[in-house]
Short mmCIF file of C-alpha atoms in Angstrom, two decimals:
data_model
loop_
_atom_site.label_atom_id
_atom_site.label_comp_id
_atom_site.label_asym_id
_atom_site.label_seq_id
_atom_site.Cartn_x
_atom_site.Cartn_y
_atom_site.Cartn_z
CA MET A 42 15.68 -6.68 -51.01
CA GLY A 43 12.35 -8.94 -52.28
CA LEU A 44 15.18 -11.72 -51.67
CA ILE A 45 15.99 -10.55 -48.22
CA LEU A 46 11.93 -9.56 -47.54
CA SER A 47 11.00 -13.39 -47.89
CA ALA A 48 13.82 -14.95 -45.86
CA TRP A 49 12.55 -12.33 -43.34
CA LEU A 50 9.00 -13.55 -43.37
CA SER A 51 9.64 -17.14 -43.98
CA GLY A 52 12.23 -17.33 -41.00
CA ARG A 53 9.37 -15.99 -38.57
CA ALA A 54 7.00 -18.30 -40.44
CA ALA A 55 7.19 -20.73 -36.76
CA ASP A 56 6.31 -17.77 -34.98
CA SER A 57 2.75 -17.48 -35.19
CA VAL A 58 1.08 -17.78 -32.21
CA PRO A 59 -2.73 -19.24 -33.03
CA SER A 60 -6.14 -17.14 -33.79
CA SER A 61 -8.18 -16.83 -30.53
CA SER A 62 -10.76 -17.63 -32.88
CA ALA A 63 -9.20 -20.67 -34.45
CA VAL A 64 -12.19 -23.05 -34.44
CA PHE A 65 -13.38 -19.91 -37.33
CA LEU A 66 -10.49 -20.46 -39.45
CA PRO A 67 -10.80 -23.66 -41.70
CA LEU A 68 -14.54 -22.08 -42.13
CA ALA A 69 -12.87 -18.68 -43.82
CA VAL A 70 -13.26 -18.68 -47.84
CA PRO A 71 -11.26 -16.79 -50.09
CA THR A 72 -12.01 -13.08 -50.23
CA SER A 73 -11.72 -10.79 -52.88
CA SER A 74 -8.43 -7.91 -52.69
CA ARG A 75 -11.40 -5.78 -52.38
CA LEU A 76 -12.65 -7.11 -49.48
CA ALA A 77 -9.51 -7.81 -48.07
CA LEU A 78 -8.58 -4.93 -48.62
CA THR A 79 -11.44 -3.27 -46.77
CA LEU A 80 -11.30 -5.79 -43.69
CA SER A 81 -7.70 -4.36 -43.02
CA SER A 82 -8.13 -0.93 -43.54
CA PRO A 83 -8.49 1.07 -40.35
CA ALA A 84 -12.21 1.69 -39.06
CA VAL A 85 -13.28 4.90 -39.56
CA SER A 86 -14.25 7.17 -36.78
CA PRO A 87 -17.16 5.80 -34.15
CA ALA A 88 -18.83 9.54 -34.64
CA ASP A 89 -19.31 8.25 -38.35
CA ARG A 90 -23.56 8.77 -38.64
CA ARG A 91 -23.30 5.19 -40.30
CA SER A 92 -22.57 3.69 -36.97
CA ARG A 93 -26.45 4.80 -35.39
CA TRP A 94 -29.42 2.86 -34.54
CA SER A 95 -32.41 4.82 -36.20
CA SER A 96 -34.00 6.56 -33.29
CA HIS A 97 -37.43 6.65 -35.97
CA HIS A 98 -37.05 3.04 -37.08
CA ARG A 99 -37.04 0.81 -34.60
CA SER A 100 -40.00 -1.10 -31.87
CA PRO A 101 -40.49 0.58 -29.12
CA HIS A 102 -39.30 -1.25 -26.90
CA PHE A 103 -36.04 -0.63 -28.09
CA ARG A 104 -34.26 1.94 -26.09
CA LEU A 105 -31.13 3.90 -27.41
CA SER A 106 -27.80 5.67 -25.65
CA PRO A 107 -27.68 8.91 -26.06
CA CYS A 108 -25.19 8.48 -29.22
CA LYS A 109 -27.57 5.74 -30.97
CA GLN A 110 -24.93 3.29 -30.73
CA GLN A 111 -26.35 1.36 -28.77
CA ALA A 112 -29.89 -0.30 -28.50
CA THR A 113 -31.49 -2.22 -25.42
CA ARG A 114 -34.80 -4.56 -25.83
CA SER A 115 -36.91 -3.51 -22.28
CA PRO A 116 -38.33 -6.59 -21.50
CA ALA A 117 -41.86 -7.95 -22.70
CA GLU A 118 -43.43 -10.22 -23.17
CA LEU A 119 -44.73 -12.34 -26.27
CA SER A 120 -43.33 -9.31 -28.69
CA SER A 121 -40.66 -9.67 -31.11
CA ASP A 122 -38.43 -6.43 -31.65
CA GLY A 123 -36.18 -5.02 -34.17
CA VAL A 124 -34.34 -1.68 -35.19
CA ARG A 125 -32.41 -0.79 -38.06
CA ALA A 126 -29.57 1.66 -38.62
CA GLU A 127 -30.22 5.28 -38.87
CA VAL A 128 -28.09 5.53 -42.41
CA GLY A 129 -28.31 2.64 -45.02
CA VAL A 130 -26.39 2.25 -48.62
CA GLU A 131 -27.28 2.15 -52.41
CA SER A 132 -23.88 1.29 -53.84
CA GLY A 133 -20.29 0.03 -52.80
CA LEU A 134 -18.81 -2.76 -50.41
CA HIS A 135 -19.25 -2.35 -46.43
CA VAL A 136 -18.39 -3.97 -43.37
CA TRP A 137 -20.18 -2.82 -39.98
CA GLU A 138 -19.80 -4.70 -36.63
CA VAL A 139 -22.27 -5.45 -34.41
CA THR A 140 -21.56 -6.24 -30.82
CA TRP A 141 -23.92 -8.92 -29.18
CA SER A 142 -23.17 -10.50 -26.21
CA PRO A 143 -23.97 -14.42 -26.35
CA GLU A 144 -25.18 -14.58 -22.63
CA HIS A 145 -27.83 -11.85 -24.02
CA ARG A 146 -29.22 -13.40 -26.91
CA GLY A 147 -31.97 -16.16 -26.07
CA SER A 148 -33.55 -17.31 -29.14
CA HIS A 149 -35.00 -16.08 -32.47
CA ALA A 150 -31.75 -13.52 -31.94
CA VAL A 151 -31.21 -12.28 -36.05
CA ILE A 152 -28.45 -10.17 -37.79
CA GLY A 153 -28.88 -8.98 -40.93
CA ILE A 154 -30.19 -6.16 -43.35
CA SER A 155 -33.31 -4.73 -44.42
CA ARG A 156 -34.87 -2.48 -46.88
CA ARG A 157 -36.77 0.82 -45.45
CA ASP A 158 -40.12 -0.37 -44.77
CA CYS A 159 -39.22 -3.83 -42.98
CA PRO A 160 -41.49 -4.50 -39.88
CA LEU A 161 -39.57 -3.88 -36.49
CA GLN A 162 -42.27 -5.17 -34.34
CA ASP A 163 -45.13 -7.94 -33.81
CA SER A 164 -46.66 -10.19 -31.51
CA GLY A 165 -45.17 -13.81 -30.59
CA TYR A 166 -41.52 -15.00 -30.41
CA LYS A 167 -40.38 -14.99 -33.84
CA VAL A 168 -37.71 -13.79 -36.65
CA LEU A 169 -37.73 -9.97 -37.82
CA VAL A 170 -35.44 -9.64 -39.82
CA GLY A 171 -35.51 -12.33 -42.60
CA GLY A 172 -39.28 -12.42 -41.68
CA ASP A 173 -40.18 -11.51 -44.94
CA SER A 174 -39.45 -10.07 -48.29
CA LEU A 175 -37.88 -7.29 -47.18
CA SER A 176 -35.32 -8.42 -44.87
CA TRP A 177 -32.39 -11.06 -45.29
CA GLY A 178 -31.47 -12.57 -41.68
CA TRP A 179 -28.49 -14.86 -40.04
CA GLU A 180 -30.68 -16.23 -36.78
CA LEU A 181 -27.28 -16.64 -34.09
CA LYS A 182 -28.29 -19.29 -31.87
CA SER A 183 -29.20 -21.79 -34.44
CA ASN A 184 -27.11 -20.35 -37.01
CA GLN A 185 -30.11 -20.86 -39.88
CA LEU A 186 -30.31 -18.37 -42.74
CA TRP A 187 -33.73 -16.40 -42.92
CA HIS A 188 -35.75 -14.49 -46.05
CA GLY A 189 -39.44 -14.48 -46.72
CA GLY A 190 -40.52 -15.79 -43.13
CA LYS A 191 -39.02 -19.16 -43.90
CA THR A 192 -35.55 -20.52 -42.92
CA LEU A 193 -33.18 -21.26 -45.99
CA VAL A 194 -29.81 -23.22 -45.30
CA CYS A 195 -27.59 -23.66 -42.27
CA TYR A 196 -24.81 -20.98 -41.94
CA PRO A 197 -21.44 -20.88 -43.17
CA ARG A 198 -22.03 -23.24 -45.44
CA GLU A 199 -18.45 -24.02 -45.51
CA ARG A 200 -18.78 -26.36 -42.63
CA ARG A 201 -21.43 -28.53 -44.13
CA ARG A 202 -18.74 -29.25 -47.16
CA LEU A 203 -16.03 -29.72 -44.32
CA ARG A 204 -18.21 -32.72 -42.15
CA SER A 205 -19.40 -34.46 -45.54
CA GLN A 206 -16.04 -34.54 -46.53
CA ALA A 207 -15.00 -36.22 -42.54
CA ALA A 208 -17.79 -38.91 -42.79
CA GLU A 209 -16.81 -39.84 -46.57
CA ALA A 210 -13.30 -40.10 -45.16
CA PHE A 211 -14.43 -42.03 -42.08
CA ARG A 212 -17.02 -44.23 -44.46
CA SER A 213 -14.16 -45.22 -46.78
CA LYS A 214 -12.36 -46.58 -44.00
CA SER A 215 -14.76 -47.89 -42.11
CA PRO A 216 -17.55 -49.84 -45.21
CA ASN A 217 -19.32 -52.10 -42.61
CA SER A 218 -19.93 -49.64 -40.53
CA LEU A 219 -23.35 -48.42 -39.82
CA HIS A 220 -24.42 -44.65 -40.63
CA ARG A 221 -26.29 -43.04 -38.53
CA HIS A 222 -27.85 -39.76 -38.92
CA GLU A 223 -25.81 -36.80 -36.53
CA THR A 224 -27.48 -33.34 -35.74
CA GLU A 225 -24.94 -30.84 -36.46
CA THR A 226 -24.54 -28.61 -33.18
CA PRO A 227 -24.82 -24.93 -34.22
CA LEU A 228 -21.72 -22.74 -34.07
CA LEU A 229 -21.62 -20.69 -30.92
CA ILE A 230 -21.32 -16.91 -32.76
CA PRO A 231 -18.57 -15.13 -30.91
CA GLU A 232 -19.99 -11.43 -29.11
CA ARG A 233 -18.40 -9.04 -32.00
CA VAL A 234 -19.89 -10.07 -35.88
CA GLN A 235 -18.86 -8.37 -39.28
CA LEU A 236 -21.65 -7.87 -41.39
CA VAL A 237 -19.97 -8.00 -44.58
CA LEU A 238 -22.64 -5.80 -47.41
CA ASP A 239 -21.74 -5.78 -51.25
CA ALA A 240 -24.06 -3.85 -52.93
CA ASP A 241 -22.53 -4.06 -56.02
CA ALA A 242 -23.04 -7.12 -56.18
CA GLY A 243 -25.79 -8.16 -54.55
CA THR A 244 -24.21 -10.03 -51.49
CA LEU A 245 -24.42 -10.59 -48.08
CA GLY A 246 -21.89 -12.08 -45.58
CA PHE A 247 -20.79 -12.27 -42.75
CA ALA A 248 -16.89 -12.73 -40.62
CA VAL A 249 -15.90 -13.44 -37.62
CA GLY A 250 -12.70 -13.27 -35.57
CA GLY A 251 -11.07 -12.07 -38.95
CA SER A 252 -11.90 -14.81 -41.02
CA PHE A 253 -14.53 -14.16 -43.93
CA LEU A 254 -17.27 -17.17 -43.48
CA GLY A 255 -18.90 -16.72 -47.34
CA VAL A 256 -21.90 -15.19 -48.98
CA ALA A 257 -24.61 -15.89 -47.00
CA PHE A 258 -27.06 -14.27 -49.63
CA ARG A 259 -27.41 -13.18 -53.12
CA ASP A 260 -29.23 -11.39 -55.39
CA LEU A 261 -30.06 -8.65 -53.23
CA PRO A 262 -32.10 -5.49 -54.79
CA SER A 263 -29.94 -3.29 -56.66
CA GLY A 264 -30.74 0.56 -56.51
CA VAL A 265 -32.57 0.56 -52.90
CA GLU A 266 -30.60 1.95 -49.71
CA LEU A 267 -30.80 -1.32 -47.49
CA PHE A 268 -29.70 -1.13 -43.76
CA PRO A 269 -27.86 -3.12 -40.98
CA ALA A 270 -31.17 -4.52 -38.60
CA VAL A 271 -31.46 -6.62 -35.86
CA SER A 272 -33.97 -8.34 -33.96
CA SER A 273 -34.47 -9.80 -30.53
CA VAL A 274 -37.11 -11.24 -28.32
CA ARG A 275 -34.47 -11.19 -25.07
CA GLY A 276 -34.95 -8.66 -22.77
CA GLY A 277 -32.37 -6.36 -21.58
CA ALA A 278 -29.97 -7.48 -25.18
CA ARG A 279 -27.55 -4.80 -25.80
CA ILE A 280 -26.53 -4.47 -28.84
CA GLU A 281 -23.97 -2.24 -30.28
CA LEU A 282 -23.53 -0.85 -34.02
CA ARG A 283 -20.07 0.36 -35.63
CA TYR A 284 -20.18 1.49 -39.64
CA LEU A 285 -15.60 0.29 -40.24
CA ASN A 286 -14.67 0.97 -43.74
CA GLY A 287 -16.32 0.58 -46.56
CA THR A 288 -15.16 1.00 -50.54
CA THR A 289 -16.22 1.64 -53.68
CA ARG A 290 -16.48 -0.59 -56.96
CA ASN A 291 -13.19 0.84 -58.37
CA PRO A 292 -10.48 -1.97 -58.08
CA PRO A 293 -7.62 -1.18 -55.74
CA ALA A 294 -4.84 0.79 -56.16
CA LEU A 295 -1.62 -1.02 -56.90
CA MET A 296 0.15 0.20 -53.94
CA ALA A 297 -2.63 -0.94 -51.29
CA LEU A 298 -2.09 -4.53 -53.09
CA CYS A 299 1.32 -4.65 -52.62
CA GLY A 300 1.13 -3.42 -48.50
CA LEU A 301 -1.70 -5.83 -47.96
CA SER A 302 0.53 -8.91 -49.26
CA ILE A 303 3.20 -7.79 -47.29
CA LEU A 304 1.00 -7.58 -43.74
CA GLN A 305 -0.80 -11.64 -45.17
CA ASN A 306 2.93 -12.80 -44.83
CA VAL A 307 3.41 -11.28 -41.92
CA GLY A 308 0.67 -12.58 -40.06
CA GLN A 309 -1.68 -11.22 -37.72
CA GLN A 310 0.06 -11.97 -34.46
CA ARG A 311 3.13 -9.89 -35.59
CA GLN A 312 2.14 -7.11 -37.62
CA ASN A 313 3.12 -4.64 -34.70
CA GLN A 314 7.34 -6.31 -36.14
CA VAL A 315 6.26 -4.36 -38.86
CA ASP A 316 9.05 -1.87 -38.23
CA GLN A 317 11.73 -4.74 -37.70
CA LEU A 318 10.99 -5.37 -42.00
CA PRO A 319 14.03 -5.19 -44.20
CA LEU A 320 12.45 -2.06 -46.35
CA PRO A 321 13.32 1.91 -46.68
CA PRO A 322 11.91 3.37 -44.13
CA LEU A 323 8.69 5.33 -46.49
CA LEU A 324 7.19 1.52 -46.83
CA HIS A 325 7.83 1.35 -42.91
CA HIS A 326 5.44 4.04 -42.67
CA TYR A 327 3.30 3.10 -45.28
CA LEU A 328 2.33 0.22 -43.67
CA LEU A 329 2.29 1.39 -40.12
CA SER A 330 0.00 4.23 -40.76
CA CYS A 331 -2.23 2.75 -43.62
CA PHE A 332 -3.31 -0.78 -42.06
#
């Protein structure tokens, strides 16, 4: 059966359709099986409390929808405003999705995590999430990482490595060419971004269009509650929070790993063809119900 399945997968490899987020595919980094399973698993119910913004821990310029899943910044001059999630985590691997239209971001549009007492309002236009030692943020317009009130590096880091390799290849082919410094144009980050927090490992990263862009921050504090958080200076900015999934530090089950391997070889564009795989009905049902 393994040979038949392998032939089925190989025979349909040419049928794959490029993803709409293909620009991020070269920037993706390898993930652990634990993270790959979490990203591939069905999302929990939208009613989960971890999908709510906090009605108490927010700037007065942010108003919440009745379900608390959407936060809208009211127009306010010379004010930087933030809001954090109602529920934080101290352990485990967790994935949230933040939906924020690029048309409603403006400058200083930041997503990340914070500790319980992170400031969520200040005068002037500035980065709040990442603006102090209690929060870590990714500024979406400039692609810069922020912590402790300072910019750190441009993220994703993989983009810098690929650009360096391309520049080196160009110089090797044209040794007499003049080296010119070019300002890197920030990536346009799409509407939906997944925030990936591994509280056990003390890391924070982000995923876009199914591509994990790597670890953005390391050495996060252990044993303290960490909350998804955003900050904005744009009037009318609407930001939605959705908790997708999570897992403990325990290793994944072997059956789950086997199912993930099959689906990765099938490809995202052909996962609706799982019922055509040469597998027993019981395995068909497992793949269709668990992923």
